[in-house]
Coordinates of C-alpha atoms in Angstrom, one line a residue:
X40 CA 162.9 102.0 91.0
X41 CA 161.8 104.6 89.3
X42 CA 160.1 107.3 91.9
X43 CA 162.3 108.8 94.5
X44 CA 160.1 107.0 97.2
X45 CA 161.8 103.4 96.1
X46 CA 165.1 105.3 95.4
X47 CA 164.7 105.8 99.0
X48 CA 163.8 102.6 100.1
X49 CA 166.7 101.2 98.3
X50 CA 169.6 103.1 100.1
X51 CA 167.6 102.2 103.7
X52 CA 168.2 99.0 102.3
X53 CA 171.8 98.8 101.0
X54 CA 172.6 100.6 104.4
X55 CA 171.1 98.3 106.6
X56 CA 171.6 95.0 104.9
X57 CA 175.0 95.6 103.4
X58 CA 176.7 98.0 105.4
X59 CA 177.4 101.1 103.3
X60 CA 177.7 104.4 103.4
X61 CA 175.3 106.5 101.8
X62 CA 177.6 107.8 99.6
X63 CA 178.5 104.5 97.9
X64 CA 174.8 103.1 97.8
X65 CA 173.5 105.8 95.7
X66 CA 176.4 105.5 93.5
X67 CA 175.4 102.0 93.6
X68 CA 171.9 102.3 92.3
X69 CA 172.6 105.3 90.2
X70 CA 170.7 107.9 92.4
X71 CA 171.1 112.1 93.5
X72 CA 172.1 112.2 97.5
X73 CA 169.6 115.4 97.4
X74 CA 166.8 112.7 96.7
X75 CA 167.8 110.6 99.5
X76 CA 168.2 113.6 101.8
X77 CA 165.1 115.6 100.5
X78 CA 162.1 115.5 102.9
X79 CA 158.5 117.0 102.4
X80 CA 157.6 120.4 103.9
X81 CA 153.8 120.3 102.2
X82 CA 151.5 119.8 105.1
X83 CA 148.9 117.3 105.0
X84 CA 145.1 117.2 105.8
X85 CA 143.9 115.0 108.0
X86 CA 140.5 115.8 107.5
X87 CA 139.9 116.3 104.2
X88 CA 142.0 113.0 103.9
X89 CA 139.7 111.4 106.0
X90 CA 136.7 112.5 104.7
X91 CA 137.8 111.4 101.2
X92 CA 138.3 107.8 102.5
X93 CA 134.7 108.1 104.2
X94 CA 133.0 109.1 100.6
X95 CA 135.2 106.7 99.3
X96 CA 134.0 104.2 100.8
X97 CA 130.1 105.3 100.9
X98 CA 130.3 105.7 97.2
X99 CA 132.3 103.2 95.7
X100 CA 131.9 103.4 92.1
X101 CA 132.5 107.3 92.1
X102 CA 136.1 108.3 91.0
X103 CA 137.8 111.4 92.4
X104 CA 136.1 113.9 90.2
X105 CA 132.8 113.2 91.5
X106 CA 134.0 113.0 95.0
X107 CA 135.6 116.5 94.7
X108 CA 132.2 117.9 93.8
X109 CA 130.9 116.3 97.4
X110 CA 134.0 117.5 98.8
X111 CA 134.0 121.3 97.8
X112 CA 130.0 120.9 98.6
X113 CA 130.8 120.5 102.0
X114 CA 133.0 123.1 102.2
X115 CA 136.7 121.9 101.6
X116 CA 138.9 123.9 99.6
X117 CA 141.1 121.3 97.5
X118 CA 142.9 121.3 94.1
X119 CA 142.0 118.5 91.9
X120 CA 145.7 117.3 91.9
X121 CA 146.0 117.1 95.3
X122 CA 143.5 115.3 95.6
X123 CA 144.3 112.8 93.2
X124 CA 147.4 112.5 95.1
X125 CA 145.6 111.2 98.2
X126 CA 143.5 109.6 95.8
X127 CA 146.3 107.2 94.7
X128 CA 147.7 107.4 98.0
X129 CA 144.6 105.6 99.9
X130 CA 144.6 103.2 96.8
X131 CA 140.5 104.1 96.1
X132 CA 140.5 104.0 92.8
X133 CA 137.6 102.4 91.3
X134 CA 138.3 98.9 89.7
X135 CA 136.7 98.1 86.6
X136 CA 134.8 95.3 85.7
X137 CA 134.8 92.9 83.0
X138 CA 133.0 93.9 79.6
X139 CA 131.7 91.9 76.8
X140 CA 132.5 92.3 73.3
X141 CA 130.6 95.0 71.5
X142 CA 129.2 95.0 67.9
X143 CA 130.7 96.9 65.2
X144 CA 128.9 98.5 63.0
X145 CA 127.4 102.2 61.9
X146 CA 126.4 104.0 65.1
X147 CA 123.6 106.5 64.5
X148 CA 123.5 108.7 67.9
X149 CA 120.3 109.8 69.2
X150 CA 118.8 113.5 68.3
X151 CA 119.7 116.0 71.3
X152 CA 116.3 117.2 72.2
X153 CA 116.1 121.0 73.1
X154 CA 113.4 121.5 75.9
X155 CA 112.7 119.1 78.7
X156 CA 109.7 116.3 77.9
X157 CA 110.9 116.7 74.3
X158 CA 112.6 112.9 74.7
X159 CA 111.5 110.3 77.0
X160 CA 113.4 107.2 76.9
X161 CA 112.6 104.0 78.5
X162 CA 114.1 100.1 79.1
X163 CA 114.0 97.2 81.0
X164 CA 116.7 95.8 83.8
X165 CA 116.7 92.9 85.4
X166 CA 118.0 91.3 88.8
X167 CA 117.2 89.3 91.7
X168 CA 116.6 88.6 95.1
X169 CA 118.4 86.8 97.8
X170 CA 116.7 83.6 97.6
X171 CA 117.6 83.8 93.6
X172 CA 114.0 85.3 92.4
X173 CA 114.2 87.3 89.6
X174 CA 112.4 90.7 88.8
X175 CA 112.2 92.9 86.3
X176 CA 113.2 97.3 86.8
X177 CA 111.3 99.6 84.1
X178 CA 113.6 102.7 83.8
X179 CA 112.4 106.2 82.3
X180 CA 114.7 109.0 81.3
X181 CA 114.4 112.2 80.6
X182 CA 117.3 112.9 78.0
X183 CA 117.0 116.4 78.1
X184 CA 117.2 117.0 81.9
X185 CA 119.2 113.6 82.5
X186 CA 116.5 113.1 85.1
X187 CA 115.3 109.7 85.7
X188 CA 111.3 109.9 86.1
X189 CA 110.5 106.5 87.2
X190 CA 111.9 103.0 88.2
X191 CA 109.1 100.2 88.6
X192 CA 110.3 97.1 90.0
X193 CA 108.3 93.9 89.7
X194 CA 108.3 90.5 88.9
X195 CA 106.3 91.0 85.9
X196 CA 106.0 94.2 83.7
X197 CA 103.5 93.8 80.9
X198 CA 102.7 96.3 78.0
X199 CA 99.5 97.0 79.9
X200 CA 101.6 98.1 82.8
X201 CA 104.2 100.1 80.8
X202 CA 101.0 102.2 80.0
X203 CA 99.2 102.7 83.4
X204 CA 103.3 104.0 84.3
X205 CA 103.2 106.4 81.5
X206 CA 99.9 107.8 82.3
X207 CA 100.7 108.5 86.1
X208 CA 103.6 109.9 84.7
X209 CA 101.8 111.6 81.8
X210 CA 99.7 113.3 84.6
X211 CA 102.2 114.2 86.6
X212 CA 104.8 116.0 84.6
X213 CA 102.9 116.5 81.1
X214 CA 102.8 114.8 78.0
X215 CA 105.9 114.3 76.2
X216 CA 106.7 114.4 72.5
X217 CA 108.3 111.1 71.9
X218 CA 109.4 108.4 73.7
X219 CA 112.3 106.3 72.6
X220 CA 112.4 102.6 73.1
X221 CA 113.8 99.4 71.5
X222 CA 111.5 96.5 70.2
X223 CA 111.2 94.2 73.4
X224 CA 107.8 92.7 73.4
X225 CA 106.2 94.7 76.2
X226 CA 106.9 97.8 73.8
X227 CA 105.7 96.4 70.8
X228 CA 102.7 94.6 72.0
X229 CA 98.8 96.1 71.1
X230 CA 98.8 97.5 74.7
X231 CA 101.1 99.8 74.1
X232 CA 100.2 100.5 70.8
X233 CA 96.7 101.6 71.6
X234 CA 98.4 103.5 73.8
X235 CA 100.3 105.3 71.5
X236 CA 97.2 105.9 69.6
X237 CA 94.8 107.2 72.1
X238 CA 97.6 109.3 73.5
X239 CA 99.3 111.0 70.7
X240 CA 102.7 110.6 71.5
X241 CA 105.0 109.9 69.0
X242 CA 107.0 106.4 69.3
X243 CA 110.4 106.0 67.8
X244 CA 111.9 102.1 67.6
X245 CA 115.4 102.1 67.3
X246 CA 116.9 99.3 64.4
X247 CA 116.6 95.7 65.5
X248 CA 119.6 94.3 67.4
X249 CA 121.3 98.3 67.5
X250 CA 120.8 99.0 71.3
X251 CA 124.1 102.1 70.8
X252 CA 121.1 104.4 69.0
X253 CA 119.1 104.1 72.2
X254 CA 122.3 105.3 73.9
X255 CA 121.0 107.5 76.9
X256 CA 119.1 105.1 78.3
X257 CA 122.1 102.5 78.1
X258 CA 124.3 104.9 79.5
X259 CA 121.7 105.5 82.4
X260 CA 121.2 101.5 82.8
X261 CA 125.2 100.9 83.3
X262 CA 125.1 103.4 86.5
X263 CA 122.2 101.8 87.0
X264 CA 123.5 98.9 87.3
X265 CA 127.6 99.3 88.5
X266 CA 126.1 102.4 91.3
X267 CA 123.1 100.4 93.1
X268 CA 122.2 96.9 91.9
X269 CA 125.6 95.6 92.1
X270 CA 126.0 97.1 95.1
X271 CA 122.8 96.3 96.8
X272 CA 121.6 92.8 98.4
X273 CA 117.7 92.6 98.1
X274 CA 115.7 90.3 100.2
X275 CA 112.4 91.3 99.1
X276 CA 110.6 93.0 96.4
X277 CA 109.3 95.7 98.6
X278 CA 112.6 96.1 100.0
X279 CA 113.9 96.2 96.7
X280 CA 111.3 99.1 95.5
X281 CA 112.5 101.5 98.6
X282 CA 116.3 101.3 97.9
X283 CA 115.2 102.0 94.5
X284 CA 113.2 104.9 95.2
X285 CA 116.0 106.1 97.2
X286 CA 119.0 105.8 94.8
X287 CA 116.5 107.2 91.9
X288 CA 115.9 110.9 94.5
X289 CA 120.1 110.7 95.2
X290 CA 120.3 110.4 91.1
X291 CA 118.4 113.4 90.5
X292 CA 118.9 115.5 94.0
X293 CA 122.7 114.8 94.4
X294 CA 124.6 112.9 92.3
X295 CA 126.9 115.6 89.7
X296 CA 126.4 114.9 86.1
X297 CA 129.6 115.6 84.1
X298 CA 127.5 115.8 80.4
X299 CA 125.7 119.0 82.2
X300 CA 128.3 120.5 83.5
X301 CA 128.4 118.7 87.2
X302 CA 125.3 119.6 88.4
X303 CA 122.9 117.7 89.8
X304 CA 119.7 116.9 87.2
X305 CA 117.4 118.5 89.6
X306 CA 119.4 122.0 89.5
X307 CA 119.9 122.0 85.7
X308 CA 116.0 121.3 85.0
X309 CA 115.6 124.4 87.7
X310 CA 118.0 126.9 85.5
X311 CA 117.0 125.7 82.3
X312 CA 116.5 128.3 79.3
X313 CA 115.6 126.6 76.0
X314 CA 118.3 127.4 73.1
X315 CA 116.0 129.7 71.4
X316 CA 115.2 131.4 74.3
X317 CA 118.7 132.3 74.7
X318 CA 118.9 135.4 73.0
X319 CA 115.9 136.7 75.2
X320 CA 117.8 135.4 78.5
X321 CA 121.3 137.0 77.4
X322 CA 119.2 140.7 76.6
X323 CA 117.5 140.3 80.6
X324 CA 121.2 139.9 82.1
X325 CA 120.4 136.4 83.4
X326 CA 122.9 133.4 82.3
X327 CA 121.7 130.4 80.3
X328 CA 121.8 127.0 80.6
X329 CA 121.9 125.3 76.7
X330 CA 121.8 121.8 76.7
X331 CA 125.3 121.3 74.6
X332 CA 127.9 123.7 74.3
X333 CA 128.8 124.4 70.7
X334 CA 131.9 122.0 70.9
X335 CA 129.5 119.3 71.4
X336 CA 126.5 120.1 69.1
X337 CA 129.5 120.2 66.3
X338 CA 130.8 116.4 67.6
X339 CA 127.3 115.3 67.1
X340 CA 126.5 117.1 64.0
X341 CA 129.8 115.9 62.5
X342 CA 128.3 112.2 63.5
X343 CA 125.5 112.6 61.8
X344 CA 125.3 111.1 58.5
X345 CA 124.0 114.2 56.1
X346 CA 120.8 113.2 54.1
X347 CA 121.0 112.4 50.5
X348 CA 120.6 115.3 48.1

């Protein structure tokens, strides 16, 4: 008994069951009569409450924070520890699923490009169908931006289509400057190595068996995978390729992104100004938008192992 709720409870129940006066069943369980007597004078929202079930329930791996972004979207007016109150109240907190163990080891983070199409990143997912088929999810991320570009479902993903994706993409939103992958054998096959060649676009391998250095698009595979594929039943592939197409527009059009300051990926590439760029932008009166605050670029520099000499 340690919140004055079950305090309460407990005198309802020594009065009840045993006969007592209130007096003696808070001297009983050691409690204040003013927190028997007190009653709540805060109003509550029915609405808001309600619609926070509803989101709740619509997005179920999203914790409060990211449903008070939805919520003050809309239009409600709501302090974050109110919130969290009703939160804990309706019992939606999001349950966590089991891990595996993780490697230790030395953790080399990713270099945080500075201009959008500076980093591409790419890697495979996999899942299946209904009747227990199994196909294969080619992600590409933007680590700039946080934007994801593509997500080709299939049964089978060679190296030779891993290219004909990054051309359409190529053609689309402009070459990139490097693209960061592990060493699968789709990415290391002659395919995409003549690729590579004829293109001009730098590839960078991460370390055998090191898959933390390839961090954004592990980051971007676990919602990936905990936001849509474990909460999706497919029953065929092209049913499989709309949903995806659909979560991947919500991931770029809607969903808040805490790393850039809870926008959406979509807005952020819109208000973008490059860091050295900033200067200019401050002079013109118009805000900018780096892609780490200084707090952050010092956290990353301090990761970063200096090089010898």
């Amino acid at each position: 008994m340690v919140t004055p709720a079950a305090r309460r409870e407990a005198v309802a129940h020594l009065k009840t069951a045993f006969e007592m006066s209130e007096r003696r069943a808070c001297r009983v369980i050691g409690c204040v009569r003013m927190t028997v007597r007190y009653r709540s004078r805060r109003p509550d929202d029915p609405k808001l409450r309600e619609r926070l079930v509803a989101l709740a329930r619509e997005r179920r791996r999203f914790g409060y924070r990211r449903l008070l972004i939805f919520l003050r979207r809309e239009g409600f007016t709501v302090n974050h520890k109110r919130l969290f109150r009703m939160y804990r109240e309706e019992r939606l907190m999001v349950r966590k699923r089991g891990g595996r163990k993780r490697a230790l080891g030395t953790r080399t983070p990713m270099p945080v490009p500075a201009r959008p199409h500076d980093l591409w990143v790419l890697d495979f997912v996999s899942d299946q169908l209904d009747s227990g088929r199994r196909f294969r999810i080619l992600a590409i991320y933007d680590v700039c931006t946080r934007r994801c570009l593509a997500t080709v479902a299939d049964f089978s993903l060679s190296g030779k289509r891993v290219a004909r994706e990054l051309d359409r993409l190529i053609s689309r939103h402009g070459k990139p400057r490097t693209i960061g992958s592990d060493n699968g054998t789709e990415l290391t096959s002659n395919a995409i190595l003549s690729w590579t060649a004829e293109s001009g676009v730098n590839w960078h391998y991460i370390d055998p068996g090191k898959p933390i250095q390839n961090a954004f698009i592990e980051s971007f595979n676990g919602r990936l995978r905990d936001e849509f594929l474990n909460e999706t039943l497919f029953t065929s592939l092209p049913q499989a390729r709309n949903a995806l197409e659909e979560w991947r527009r919500d991931y770029n059009d809607v969903r808040p992104h805490s790393s850039i300051g809870w926008l959406t990926p979509a807005v952020y590439a819109a208000k973008f100004v490059p860091q050295q760029d900033q200067g200019a932008a401050l002079r013109n009166g118009s805000a900018p938008w780096p892609i780490a605050s200084p707090e952050q670029m010092e956290k990353i520099n301090r990761r970063i192992p200096a090089s010898p000499g």
